[in-house]
XYZ file of C-alpha atoms in Angstrom:
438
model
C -11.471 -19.882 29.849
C -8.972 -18.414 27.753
C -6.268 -20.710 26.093
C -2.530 -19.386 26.354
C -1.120 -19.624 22.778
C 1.707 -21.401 22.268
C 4.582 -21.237 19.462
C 4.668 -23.254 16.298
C 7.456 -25.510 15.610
C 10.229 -24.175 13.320
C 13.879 -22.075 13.430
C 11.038 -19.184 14.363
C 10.630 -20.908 17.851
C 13.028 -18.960 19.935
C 11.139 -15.247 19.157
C 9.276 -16.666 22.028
C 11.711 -15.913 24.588
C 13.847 -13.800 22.052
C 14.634 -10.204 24.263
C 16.898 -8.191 21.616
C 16.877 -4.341 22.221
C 13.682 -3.201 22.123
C 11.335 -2.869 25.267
C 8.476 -1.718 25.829
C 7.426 1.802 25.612
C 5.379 3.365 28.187
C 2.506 5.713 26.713
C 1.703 8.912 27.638
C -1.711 8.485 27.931
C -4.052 11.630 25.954
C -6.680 13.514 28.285
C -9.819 10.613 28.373
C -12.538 10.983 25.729
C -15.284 12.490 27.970
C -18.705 11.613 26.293
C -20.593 14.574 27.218
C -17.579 16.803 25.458
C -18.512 18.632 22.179
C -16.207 16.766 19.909
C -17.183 16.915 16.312
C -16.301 14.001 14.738
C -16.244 13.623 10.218
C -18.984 11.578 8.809
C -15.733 10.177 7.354
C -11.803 9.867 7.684
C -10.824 8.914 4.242
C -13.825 8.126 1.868
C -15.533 11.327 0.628
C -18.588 11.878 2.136
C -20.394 13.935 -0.513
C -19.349 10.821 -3.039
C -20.831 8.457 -0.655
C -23.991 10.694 -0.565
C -24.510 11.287 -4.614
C -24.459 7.729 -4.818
C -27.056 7.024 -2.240
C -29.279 9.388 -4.432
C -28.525 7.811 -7.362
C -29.471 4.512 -5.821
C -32.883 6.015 -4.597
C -33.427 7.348 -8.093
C -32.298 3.945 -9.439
C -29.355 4.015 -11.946
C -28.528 0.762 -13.210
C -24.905 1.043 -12.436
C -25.000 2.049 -8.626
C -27.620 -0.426 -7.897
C -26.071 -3.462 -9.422
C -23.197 -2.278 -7.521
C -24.641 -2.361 -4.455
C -26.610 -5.611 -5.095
C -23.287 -6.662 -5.333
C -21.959 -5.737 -1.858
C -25.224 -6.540 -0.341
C -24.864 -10.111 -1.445
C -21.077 -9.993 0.090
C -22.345 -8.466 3.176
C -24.630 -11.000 3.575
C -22.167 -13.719 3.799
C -20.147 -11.663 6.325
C -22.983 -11.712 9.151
C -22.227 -15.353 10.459
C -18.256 -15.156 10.912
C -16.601 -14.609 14.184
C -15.021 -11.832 15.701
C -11.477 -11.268 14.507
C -8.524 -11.082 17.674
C -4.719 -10.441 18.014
C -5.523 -13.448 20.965
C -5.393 -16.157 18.620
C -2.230 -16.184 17.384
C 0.252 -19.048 18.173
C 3.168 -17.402 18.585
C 4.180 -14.980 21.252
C 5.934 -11.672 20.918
C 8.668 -11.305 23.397
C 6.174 -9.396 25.557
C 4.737 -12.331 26.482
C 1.548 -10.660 26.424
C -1.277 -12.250 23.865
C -2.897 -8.791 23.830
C 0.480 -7.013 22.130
C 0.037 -7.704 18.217
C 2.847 -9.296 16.598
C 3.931 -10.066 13.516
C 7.366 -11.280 11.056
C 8.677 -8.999 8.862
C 7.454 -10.008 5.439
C 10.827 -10.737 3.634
C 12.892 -11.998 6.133
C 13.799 -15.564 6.482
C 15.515 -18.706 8.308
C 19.500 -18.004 7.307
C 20.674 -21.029 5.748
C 24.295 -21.079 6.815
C 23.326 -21.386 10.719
C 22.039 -24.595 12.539
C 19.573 -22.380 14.030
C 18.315 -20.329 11.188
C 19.451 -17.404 13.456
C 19.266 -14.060 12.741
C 17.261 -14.147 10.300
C 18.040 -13.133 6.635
C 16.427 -10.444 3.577
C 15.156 -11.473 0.885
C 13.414 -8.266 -0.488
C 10.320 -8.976 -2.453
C 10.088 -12.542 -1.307
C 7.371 -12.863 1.445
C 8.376 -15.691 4.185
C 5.222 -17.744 4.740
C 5.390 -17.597 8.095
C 4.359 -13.887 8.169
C 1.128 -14.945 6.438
C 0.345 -17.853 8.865
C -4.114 -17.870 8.798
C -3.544 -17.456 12.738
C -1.359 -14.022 12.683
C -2.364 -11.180 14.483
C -1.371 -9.346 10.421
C -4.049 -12.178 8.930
C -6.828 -11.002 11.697
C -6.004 -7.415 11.106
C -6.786 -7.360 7.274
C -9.635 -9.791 7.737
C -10.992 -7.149 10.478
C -10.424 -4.230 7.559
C -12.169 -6.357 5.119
C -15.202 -7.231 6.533
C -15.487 -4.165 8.574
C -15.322 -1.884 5.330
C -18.025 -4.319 3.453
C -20.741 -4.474 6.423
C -20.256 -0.554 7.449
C -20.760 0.349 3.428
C -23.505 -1.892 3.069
C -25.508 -0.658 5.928
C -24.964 3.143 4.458
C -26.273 1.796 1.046
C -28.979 -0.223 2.381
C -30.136 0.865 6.017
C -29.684 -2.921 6.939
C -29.218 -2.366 10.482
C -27.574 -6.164 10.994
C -24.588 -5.198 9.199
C -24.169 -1.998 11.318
C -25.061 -4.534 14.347
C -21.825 -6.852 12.883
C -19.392 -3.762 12.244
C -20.048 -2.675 15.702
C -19.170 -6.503 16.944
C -16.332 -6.779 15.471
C -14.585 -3.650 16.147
C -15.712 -3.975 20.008
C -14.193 -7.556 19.922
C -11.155 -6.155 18.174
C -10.517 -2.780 20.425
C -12.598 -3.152 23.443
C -13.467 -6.270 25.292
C -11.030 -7.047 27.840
C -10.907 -11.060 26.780
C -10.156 -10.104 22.990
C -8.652 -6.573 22.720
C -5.454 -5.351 21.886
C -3.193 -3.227 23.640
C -2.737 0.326 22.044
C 1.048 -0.001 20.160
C 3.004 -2.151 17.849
C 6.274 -2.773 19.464
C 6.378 -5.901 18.367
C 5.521 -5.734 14.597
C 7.648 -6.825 11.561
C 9.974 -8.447 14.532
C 12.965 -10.128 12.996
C 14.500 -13.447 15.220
C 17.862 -12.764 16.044
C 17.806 -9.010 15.345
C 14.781 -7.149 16.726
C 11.817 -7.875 18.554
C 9.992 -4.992 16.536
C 10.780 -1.982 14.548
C 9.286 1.350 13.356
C 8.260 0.331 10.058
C 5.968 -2.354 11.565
C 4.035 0.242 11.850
C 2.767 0.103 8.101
C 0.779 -3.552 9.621
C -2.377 -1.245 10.438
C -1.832 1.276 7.701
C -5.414 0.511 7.056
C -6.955 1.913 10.223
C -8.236 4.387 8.359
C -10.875 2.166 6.805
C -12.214 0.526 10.247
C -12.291 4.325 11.083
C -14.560 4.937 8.568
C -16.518 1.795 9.300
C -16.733 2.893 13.192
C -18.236 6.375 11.872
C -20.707 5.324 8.846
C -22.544 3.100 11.254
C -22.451 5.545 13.918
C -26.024 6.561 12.816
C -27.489 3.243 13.953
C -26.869 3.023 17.335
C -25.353 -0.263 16.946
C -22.406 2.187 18.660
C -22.896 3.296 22.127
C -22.038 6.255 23.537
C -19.708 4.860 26.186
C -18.295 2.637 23.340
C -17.800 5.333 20.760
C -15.996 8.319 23.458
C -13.937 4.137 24.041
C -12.947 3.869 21.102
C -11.787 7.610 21.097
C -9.600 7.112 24.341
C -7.950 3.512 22.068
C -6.937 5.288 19.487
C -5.970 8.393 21.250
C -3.486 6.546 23.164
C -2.607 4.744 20.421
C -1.681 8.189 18.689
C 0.516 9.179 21.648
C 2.037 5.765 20.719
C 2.911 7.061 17.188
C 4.338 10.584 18.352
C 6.194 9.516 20.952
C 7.701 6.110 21.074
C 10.867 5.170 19.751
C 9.807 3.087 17.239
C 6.834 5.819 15.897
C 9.906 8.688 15.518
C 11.733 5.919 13.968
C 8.565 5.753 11.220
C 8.542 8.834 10.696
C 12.002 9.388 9.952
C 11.788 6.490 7.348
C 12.072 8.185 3.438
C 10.156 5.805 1.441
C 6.585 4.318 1.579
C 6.876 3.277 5.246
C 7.172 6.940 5.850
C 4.227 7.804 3.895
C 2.142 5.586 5.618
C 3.287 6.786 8.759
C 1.687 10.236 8.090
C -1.680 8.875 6.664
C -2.020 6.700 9.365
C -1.382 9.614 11.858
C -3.455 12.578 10.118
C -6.576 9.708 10.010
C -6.199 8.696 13.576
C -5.734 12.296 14.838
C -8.857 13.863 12.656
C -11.296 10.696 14.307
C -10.240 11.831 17.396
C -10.268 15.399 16.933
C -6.665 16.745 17.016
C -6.191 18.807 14.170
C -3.340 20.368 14.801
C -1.438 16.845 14.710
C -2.961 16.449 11.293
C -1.635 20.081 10.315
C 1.125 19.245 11.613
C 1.777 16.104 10.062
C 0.810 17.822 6.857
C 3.706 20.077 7.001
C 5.758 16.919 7.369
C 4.295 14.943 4.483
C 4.611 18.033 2.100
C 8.894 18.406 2.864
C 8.410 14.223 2.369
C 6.931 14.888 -0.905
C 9.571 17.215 -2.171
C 12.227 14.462 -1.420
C 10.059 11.625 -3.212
C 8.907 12.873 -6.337
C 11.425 14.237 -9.275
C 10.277 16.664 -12.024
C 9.167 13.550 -13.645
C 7.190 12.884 -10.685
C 9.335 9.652 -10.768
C 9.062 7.816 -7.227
C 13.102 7.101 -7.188
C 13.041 5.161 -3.450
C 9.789 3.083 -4.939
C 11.306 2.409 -8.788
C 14.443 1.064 -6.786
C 12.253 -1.786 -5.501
C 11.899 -4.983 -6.283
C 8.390 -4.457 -7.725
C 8.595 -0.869 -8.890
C 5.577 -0.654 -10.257
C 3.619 -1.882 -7.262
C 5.541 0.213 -4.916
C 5.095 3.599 -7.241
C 1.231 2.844 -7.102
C 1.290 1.552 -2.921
C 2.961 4.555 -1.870
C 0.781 7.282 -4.143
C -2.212 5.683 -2.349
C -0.652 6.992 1.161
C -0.203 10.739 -0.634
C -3.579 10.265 -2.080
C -4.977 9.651 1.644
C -3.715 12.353 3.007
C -4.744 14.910 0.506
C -8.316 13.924 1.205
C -7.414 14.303 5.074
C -5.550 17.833 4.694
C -8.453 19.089 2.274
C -10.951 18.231 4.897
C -9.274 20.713 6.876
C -8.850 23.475 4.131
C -5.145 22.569 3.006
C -4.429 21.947 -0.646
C -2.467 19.259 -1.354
C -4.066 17.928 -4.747
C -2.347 21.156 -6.289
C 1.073 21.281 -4.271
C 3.704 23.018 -4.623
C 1.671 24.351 -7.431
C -1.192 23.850 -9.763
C 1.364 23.745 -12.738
C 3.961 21.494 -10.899
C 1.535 19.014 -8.810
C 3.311 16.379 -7.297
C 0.508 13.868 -7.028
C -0.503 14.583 -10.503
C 3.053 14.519 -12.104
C 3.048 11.108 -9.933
C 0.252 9.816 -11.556
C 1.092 10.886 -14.910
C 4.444 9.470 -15.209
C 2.587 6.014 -14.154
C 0.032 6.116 -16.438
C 1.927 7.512 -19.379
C 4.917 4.589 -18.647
C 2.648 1.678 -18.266
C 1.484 2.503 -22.136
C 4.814 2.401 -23.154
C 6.595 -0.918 -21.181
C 4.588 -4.161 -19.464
C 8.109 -4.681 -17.455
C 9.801 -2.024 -15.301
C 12.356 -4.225 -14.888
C 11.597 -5.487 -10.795
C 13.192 -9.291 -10.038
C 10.018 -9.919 -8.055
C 7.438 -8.296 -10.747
C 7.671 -9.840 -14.289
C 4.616 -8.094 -15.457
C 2.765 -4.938 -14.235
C -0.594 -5.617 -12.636
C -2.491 -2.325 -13.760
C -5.526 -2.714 -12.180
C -4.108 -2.108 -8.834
C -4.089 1.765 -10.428
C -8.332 1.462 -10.053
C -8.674 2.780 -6.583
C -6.760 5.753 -7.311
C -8.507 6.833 -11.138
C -11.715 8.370 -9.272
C -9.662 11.055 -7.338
C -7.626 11.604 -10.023
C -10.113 12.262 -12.357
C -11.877 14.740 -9.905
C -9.247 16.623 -9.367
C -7.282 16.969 -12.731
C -9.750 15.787 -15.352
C -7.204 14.327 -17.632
C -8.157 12.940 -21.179
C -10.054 9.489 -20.641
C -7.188 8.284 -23.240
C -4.681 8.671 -20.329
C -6.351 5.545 -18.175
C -8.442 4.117 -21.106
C -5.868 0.744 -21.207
C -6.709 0.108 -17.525
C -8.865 -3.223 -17.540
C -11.307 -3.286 -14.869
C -10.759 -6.228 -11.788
C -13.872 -7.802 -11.575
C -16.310 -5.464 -9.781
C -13.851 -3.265 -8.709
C -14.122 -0.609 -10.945
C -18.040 -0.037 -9.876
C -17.156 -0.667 -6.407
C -14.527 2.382 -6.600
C -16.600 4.418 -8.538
C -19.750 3.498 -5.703
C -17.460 4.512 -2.832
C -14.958 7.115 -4.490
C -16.588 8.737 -7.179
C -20.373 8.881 -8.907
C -19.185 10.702 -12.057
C -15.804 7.498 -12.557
C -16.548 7.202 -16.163
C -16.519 3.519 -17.663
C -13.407 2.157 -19.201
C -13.329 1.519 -22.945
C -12.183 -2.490 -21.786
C -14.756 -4.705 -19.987
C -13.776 -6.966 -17.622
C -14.498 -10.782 -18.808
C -18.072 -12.557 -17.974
C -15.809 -14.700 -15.036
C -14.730 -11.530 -13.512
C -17.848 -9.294 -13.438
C -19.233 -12.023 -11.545
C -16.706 -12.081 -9.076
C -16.846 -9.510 -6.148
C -13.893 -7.609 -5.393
C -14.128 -4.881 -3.232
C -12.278 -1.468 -4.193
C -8.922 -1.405 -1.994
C -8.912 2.330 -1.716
């Protein structure tokens, strides 16, 4: 029997019952994935395939480097195979649905306003993340923990063939999306909600930026059968509805609208979810969108203005290339360019990436209240890509000091030809797994 959550003490209490402007949306529901229909679905959303495959060869043909990699995420995966299924039912506070199944979540730099016996309405404090948003029981905690195992089991089955990680991936994901006990419902109405202002908002929506990687997991233990049939044309009809969600609601044309990284992430996590499920012409669509959104981002610099403004500059510059970097792997898996756009000679992306890496040589502080000190190994997921597709001088990234494993993971997943960096990390970090956060 099922245990109603109930809310944690604190000036947070009243979100409970807190009704402030936002309802709920009704969907308009996509055409139901039929399983006999020919739908054609990528090997993969977001991680490149053919990268994926090279390194499987070089496994089988044992290179040092790939196979101590993979020893690596074996071990992790390994771990992994004993936890329990993640849920947005578990959480001990309530949106103002009232429904356990609707995720929820605080908006990250928000807090209790001091100068009110209540705490109400809630306060900004940009940069500063409230505690409460990060509770171990959040539907936000579940989700990443979902991404995180998820993306270590489904890559260590494709490594390995170990069929009990694809047996886990497939677990978790039909705990997470399907079963009617543990699922959750298909929008985020009530993410980032702030008490006393808003029981949700659009740029919630950057909670499950990371779909993209369960995607991927769902698809690269597809092979296995671990997956039904019935469960994968399921999972289909989820995230289609989910998509309709994104297009249509209030608070998805309210994401979209947004100029800075929340907007970014709004079209990755749309051109992912509509290439799973087979509706290209939202992703070309959405393309369109993110290449007039790239125009009003970059300079001729390729300074990130809206991201330098932050708190954490640095961070933000790197967090929101990572969304233009996912959706030029989308938009070239449907034969759109946008690696090269406006122009080969005037690349956004790569004028982007320049200006980081050339600036982060020159200054340790960009001057952010909330970011004393660049951390320049978050830059490590995006160096394989970049190197593909502009093959700069190694000198450009050569100050870039691996974290931990993460430099072979990246190069495992992202790219077999990611040449070593002139630093190594220290004996206590090799050791230490960390995944690549592409």
């Amino acid at each position: 029997m099922k245990t109603k959550p109930h809310c944690s003490l604190g000036t947070w209490v009243l979100l409970c019952v807190l009704v402030v402007g936002n309802s709920i949306v009704g969907h308009s529901l996509a055409a139901p994935a039929d399983a006999s229909a020919k739908l054609v679905m990528p090997e993969t959303v977001r991680l490149p395939y053919e990268q994926l495959i090279a390194a499987r060869d070089r496994l089988q043909a044992g290179d040092s480097a790939i196979t101590a990699a993979v020893a690596q995420l074996d071990a992790e995966a390994k771990k992994l195979l004993k936890i329990k299924p993640f849920s947005v039912v578990n959480k001990k506070v309530l949106p103002a649905s009232g429904n356990v199944h609707d995720y929820f979540s605080f908006a990250p730099y928000w807090w209790p306003n001091p100068e009110t016996e209540d705490g109400m309405p809630w306060i900004q404090l940009d940069g500063k993340i409230n505690p409460a948003s990060r509770d171990e029981f959040s539907d936000k905690v579940s989700f990443n923990g979902l991404v995180n195992a998820t993306h270590i089991l489904s890559s260590a089955y494709f490594f390995t063939g170990n069929k009990a990680y694809a047996q886990k991936t497939a677990e978790l994901v039909r705990a997470w999306f399907l079963d009617e006990a543990t699922k959750m419902n298909p929008h985020l109405q009530y993410a980032q909600a702030i008490p006393g202002k808003f029981t949700g908002r659009g740029i919630g929506i950057i909670d499950t930026r990371l779909f993209y990687r369960v995607l991927d997991s769902i698809l690269l233990v597809q092979p296995s059968g671990a997956i039904s049939a019935q469960e994968s044309a399921e999972f289909q009809q989820w995230f289609n509805t989910y998509l309709d969600w994104l297009l249509q609601s209030p608070l998805g044309l309210e994401a979209q609208n947004t100029l800075n990284n929340h907007g970014t992430f709004y079209d990755f996590q749309v051109s992912a979810i509509a290439r799973y499920v087979g509706r290209d012409e939202v992703v070309r669509e959405t393309i369109a969108h993110t290449q007039s959104r790239m125009k009003a981002h970059f300079d001729q610099l390729g300074k990130q203005k809206l991201e330098l403004a932050r708190t954490r500059p640095f961070h933000y510059s790197v967090f929101n290339l990572q969304a233009f970097f996912g959706v030029a792997h989308i938009a070239e898996s449907i034969g759109v360019d946008l690696w090269h756009y406006p122009s080969a000679k005037h690349s956004n992306i790569k004028q982007g990436m320049d200006y980081l890496l050339t600036r982060m040589q020159q200054e340790k502080n960009w001057g952010g209240t909330e970011e004393l000190e660049i951390e320049a190994e978050i830059m490590v997921p995006l160096l394989p890509e970049y190197i593909r597709h502009y093959k700069p001088s190694p000198n450009a990234y050569a100050d870039i000091a691996p974290a931990s494993s993460q430099w072979s993971q990246c190069n495992l997943l992202l790219g077999s030809s990611f040449p070593s960096p002139n630093k190594k990390p220290s004996d206590n970090n090799a050791k230490k797994f960390s995944f690549c956060a592409y």
